[in-house]
């Protein structure tokens, strides 16, 4: 990854990455920062991880704002965007990465688990986009992070998979409704990525082994996904609209020959 001073396709841009303190969100924040964008990100649990991420971003020569905010609470979303407005006064890129969920089967899942997952994974990206539009006066880019569980039925993924399917529908509607404002909207769907989130799945080892058997011969990394997200935030991708770009090493094509 290059520093902001050496390359600047996103220099002068401001990006908000939700859930940007670790995992895929952190990789995206660092990739955008490395291309010159000032970064804002929210986190919910670990102050230490968030502070460390902020330091890494600032070391790339850009500004960084970190805000503790649980995106399942619409009031906290409002507070997050107030902080972004106060710090930067504008927004060019929104990456809806923050996600949550309960790994249970249909019968084991409780109503509160469903509501929690939908609030963070589908409702929050919509609310964040509504706020982001107010700050994207000259147009911008929105990228939603989804997963292959939206189309492929995975064990223990009932609530998350359905919420990601909803997010992909949100992506398509956003792409059409926000196009007149000069806002480009897409989604990126990653394969199995070895992050802390995967540790909560009872079948974690099986999932990782499946990812390693992809035609690419290795697991997808957070950096792989981050580079595609960054591309979708450039003018070169301006004619890609409302699409779900799959980054899985070919895993969903079937077993390698």
Coordinates of C-alpha atoms in Angstrom, one line a residue:
X1 CA 0.0 0.0 0.0
X2 CA 1.4 3.4 -1.0
X3 CA 1.3 6.5 1.2
X4 CA -1.1 9.3 0.6
X5 CA 1.8 11.5 -0.5
X6 CA 2.9 9.2 -3.3
X7 CA -0.4 8.5 -4.9
X8 CA -3.5 10.5 -4.7
X9 CA -6.5 9.3 -6.8
X10 CA -8.6 10.1 -3.7
X11 CA -6.7 13.1 -2.4
X12 CA -9.0 15.7 -1.0
X13 CA -11.8 13.2 -0.6
X14 CA -13.5 12.4 2.7
X15 CA -14.6 8.8 3.4
X16 CA -16.7 7.3 6.2
X17 CA -16.2 3.6 6.8
X18 CA -18.7 2.1 9.3
X19 CA -17.2 -0.5 11.5
X20 CA -13.8 0.6 10.4
X21 CA -11.7 -0.3 13.5
X22 CA -11.0 -4.0 12.5
X23 CA -11.4 -6.7 10.0
X24 CA -12.6 -5.7 6.5
X25 CA -13.6 -2.3 7.6
X26 CA -10.1 -1.5 8.8
X27 CA -8.6 -2.8 5.6
X28 CA -10.9 -0.6 3.6
X29 CA -10.2 2.5 5.8
X30 CA -6.4 1.9 5.4
X31 CA -6.7 1.4 1.6
X32 CA -8.7 4.6 1.1
X33 CA -6.3 6.5 3.3
X34 CA -3.3 5.1 1.4
X35 CA -4.9 6.6 -1.7
X36 CA -5.2 10.0 -0.2
X37 CA -8.7 10.2 1.5
X38 CA -9.3 11.6 4.9
X39 CA -11.1 9.0 7.0
X40 CA -13.9 8.9 9.5
X41 CA -15.0 5.6 11.1
X42 CA -17.2 4.4 13.8
X43 CA -16.7 1.6 16.2
X44 CA -18.7 0.1 19.1
X45 CA -16.7 -2.2 21.3
X46 CA -12.9 -1.9 21.5
X47 CA -11.5 1.5 22.3
X48 CA -8.0 0.0 22.0
X49 CA -8.5 -1.4 18.5
X50 CA -10.1 1.9 17.4
X51 CA -7.3 4.0 18.7
X52 CA -4.7 1.7 17.1
X53 CA -6.5 1.9 13.7
X54 CA -6.6 5.7 14.0
X55 CA -2.9 5.8 14.5
X56 CA -2.3 3.6 11.5
X57 CA -4.5 5.8 9.3
X58 CA -2.8 9.1 10.5
X59 CA 0.6 7.5 9.8
X60 CA -0.4 7.5 6.1
X61 CA -0.5 11.3 6.1
X62 CA -4.3 11.9 6.2
X63 CA -6.8 13.1 8.8
X64 CA -8.8 10.7 10.8
X65 CA -11.9 10.9 13.0
X66 CA -13.1 8.0 15.1
X67 CA -16.5 8.0 16.8
X68 CA -18.0 5.4 19.1
X69 CA -21.5 4.7 17.8
X70 CA -23.8 1.7 17.7
X71 CA -25.5 1.8 14.3
X72 CA -28.5 -0.2 15.5
X73 CA -29.6 3.1 17.2
X74 CA -30.8 5.7 14.7
X75 CA -30.0 8.5 17.2
X76 CA -26.3 7.4 17.3
X77 CA -26.3 7.5 13.5
X78 CA -27.4 11.1 13.7
X79 CA -24.6 11.8 16.2
X80 CA -22.0 10.1 13.9
X81 CA -22.9 12.3 11.0
X82 CA -23.0 15.4 13.1
X83 CA -19.4 14.7 14.1
X84 CA -18.4 14.1 10.4
X85 CA -20.0 17.4 9.5
X86 CA -18.3 19.3 12.3
X87 CA -14.9 17.8 11.4
X88 CA -14.9 17.8 7.6
X89 CA -18.1 19.6 6.4
X90 CA -18.5 17.2 3.5
X91 CA -18.5 13.6 2.5
X92 CA -17.4 11.9 -0.7
X93 CA -17.4 8.2 0.1
X94 CA -19.6 6.1 2.4
X95 CA -18.7 2.5 2.9
X96 CA -21.4 0.6 4.8
X97 CA -19.3 -2.1 6.3
X98 CA -20.6 -2.5 9.9
X99 CA -22.5 -5.7 10.4
X100 CA -23.8 -7.9 13.2
X101 CA -25.8 -11.0 13.6
X102 CA -26.6 -14.1 15.6
X103 CA -25.4 -17.5 14.3
X104 CA -28.4 -19.7 14.8
X105 CA -30.8 -21.8 12.8
X106 CA -34.3 -20.6 11.8
X107 CA -35.8 -22.5 14.7
X108 CA -33.2 -21.4 17.3
X109 CA -33.3 -17.7 16.3
X110 CA -35.4 -15.4 18.5
X111 CA -37.3 -12.3 17.4
X112 CA -34.9 -10.0 19.1
X113 CA -32.0 -11.5 17.2
X114 CA -33.8 -10.9 13.9
X115 CA -34.6 -7.3 14.8
X116 CA -31.0 -6.7 15.9
X117 CA -29.5 -8.1 12.7
X118 CA -31.8 -6.3 10.4
X119 CA -31.3 -3.0 12.2
X120 CA -27.5 -3.1 11.8
X121 CA -27.1 -4.8 8.5
X122 CA -30.0 -3.4 6.4
X123 CA -31.7 -0.5 8.2
X124 CA -28.5 1.3 9.2
X125 CA -27.0 1.5 5.7
X126 CA -30.2 3.1 4.5
X127 CA -30.2 5.6 7.3
X128 CA -26.4 6.3 6.8
X129 CA -27.1 6.9 3.1
X130 CA -29.9 9.3 3.9
X131 CA -27.4 11.3 6.0
X132 CA -24.5 11.0 3.6
X133 CA -26.5 12.4 0.7
X134 CA -26.8 15.7 2.6
X135 CA -23.0 16.0 2.6
X136 CA -22.5 14.8 -1.0
X137 CA -23.4 18.0 -2.7
X138 CA -21.0 17.4 -5.6
X139 CA -21.8 13.7 -5.9
X140 CA -20.1 10.7 -4.4
X141 CA -19.8 7.0 -4.0
X142 CA -21.6 4.5 -1.7
X143 CA -20.3 1.0 -1.3
X144 CA -22.2 -1.6 0.7
X145 CA -20.4 -4.7 2.0
X146 CA -22.5 -7.8 1.6
X147 CA -21.7 -11.6 1.5
X148 CA -22.5 -14.6 -0.5
X149 CA -24.8 -15.8 2.2
X150 CA -27.3 -13.5 0.6
X151 CA -27.7 -16.0 -2.3
X152 CA -26.2 -19.2 -1.0
X153 CA -27.8 -20.9 2.0
X154 CA -25.1 -21.3 4.7
X155 CA -25.3 -23.1 8.0
X156 CA -26.2 -20.8 11.0
X157 CA -26.6 -17.8 8.7
X158 CA -30.3 -17.4 8.6
X159 CA -30.6 -13.9 10.0
X160 CA -27.4 -12.5 8.5
X161 CA -28.0 -14.0 5.0
X162 CA -31.5 -12.6 4.8
X163 CA -30.3 -9.2 6.0
X164 CA -27.6 -9.2 3.4
X165 CA -30.1 -10.0 0.7
X166 CA -32.1 -7.0 1.9
X167 CA -28.9 -4.9 1.7
X168 CA -28.3 -5.9 -1.9
X169 CA -31.9 -4.8 -2.8
X170 CA -31.2 -1.6 -1.0
X171 CA -28.1 -1.2 -3.1
X172 CA -30.1 -1.4 -6.4
X173 CA -32.7 1.0 -5.2
X174 CA -30.1 3.5 -4.0
X175 CA -28.2 3.2 -7.3
X176 CA -31.3 4.4 -9.3
X177 CA -32.7 6.9 -6.8
X178 CA -29.4 8.6 -6.1
X179 CA -28.0 8.7 -9.7
X180 CA -29.5 12.1 -10.4
X181 CA -27.5 13.5 -7.6
X182 CA -24.3 12.2 -9.1
X183 CA -23.9 9.4 -6.4
X184 CA -22.7 6.0 -7.6
X185 CA -23.8 3.0 -5.5
X186 CA -22.6 -0.5 -5.6
X187 CA -21.9 -3.5 -3.3
X188 CA -19.0 -5.8 -2.7
X189 CA -19.6 -9.4 -1.7
X190 CA -16.6 -11.2 -0.2
X191 CA -15.9 -14.9 0.1
X192 CA -14.7 -16.4 3.4
X193 CA -12.3 -14.1 5.0
X194 CA -10.4 -15.1 8.2
X195 CA -11.5 -12.3 10.6
X196 CA -12.7 -12.1 14.2
X197 CA -16.3 -12.3 13.0
X198 CA -15.8 -15.8 11.5
X199 CA -14.7 -17.1 14.9
X200 CA -18.3 -17.0 16.1
X201 CA -19.5 -19.6 13.6
X202 CA -19.6 -23.2 14.9
X203 CA -18.5 -24.4 11.4
X204 CA -15.6 -21.9 11.1
X205 CA -13.0 -24.5 10.1
X206 CA -15.2 -26.0 7.4
X207 CA -15.8 -22.5 6.0
X208 CA -12.1 -21.7 5.8
X209 CA -11.3 -25.0 4.2
X210 CA -14.0 -24.3 1.6
X211 CA -12.4 -20.9 0.9
X212 CA -9.0 -22.5 0.4
X213 CA -10.4 -24.9 -2.2
X214 CA -11.3 -22.0 -4.5
X215 CA -9.9 -21.8 -8.1
X216 CA -7.6 -19.1 -6.8
X217 CA -6.1 -21.6 -4.4
X218 CA -6.2 -19.4 -1.3
X219 CA -8.5 -17.6 1.0
X220 CA -9.7 -14.1 0.2
X221 CA -8.1 -11.5 2.4
X222 CA -9.5 -8.2 3.7
X223 CA -7.0 -6.4 1.5
X224 CA -8.4 -8.1 -1.6
X225 CA -11.9 -6.8 -0.8
X226 CA -10.5 -3.3 0.2
X227 CA -8.8 -2.9 -3.2
X228 CA -12.1 -3.6 -5.0
X229 CA -14.0 -1.1 -2.7
X230 CA -11.4 1.5 -3.4
X231 CA -11.7 1.0 -7.2
X232 CA -15.5 1.4 -7.0
X233 CA -14.8 4.8 -5.3
X234 CA -13.0 6.2 -8.3
X235 CA -14.2 7.8 -11.6
X236 CA -13.0 4.7 -13.5
X237 CA -15.9 2.8 -12.0
X238 CA -18.5 5.5 -12.7
X239 CA -20.5 3.3 -15.1
X240 CA -20.8 0.4 -12.7
X241 CA -24.1 1.0 -10.9
X242 CA -26.2 -1.0 -8.6
X243 CA -24.0 -4.1 -9.0
X244 CA -22.8 -6.7 -6.5
X245 CA -19.1 -7.3 -7.2
X246 CA -18.1 -10.8 -6.0
X247 CA -14.6 -11.1 -4.6
X248 CA -14.3 -14.8 -3.7
X249 CA -11.5 -16.3 -5.8
X250 CA -14.0 -18.1 -7.8
X251 CA -15.3 -20.2 -4.9
X252 CA -18.9 -19.9 -5.8
X253 CA -18.3 -21.1 -9.3
X254 CA -17.9 -24.7 -8.0
X255 CA -15.0 -26.9 -7.1
X256 CA -11.8 -26.4 -9.0
X257 CA -11.2 -28.7 -11.9

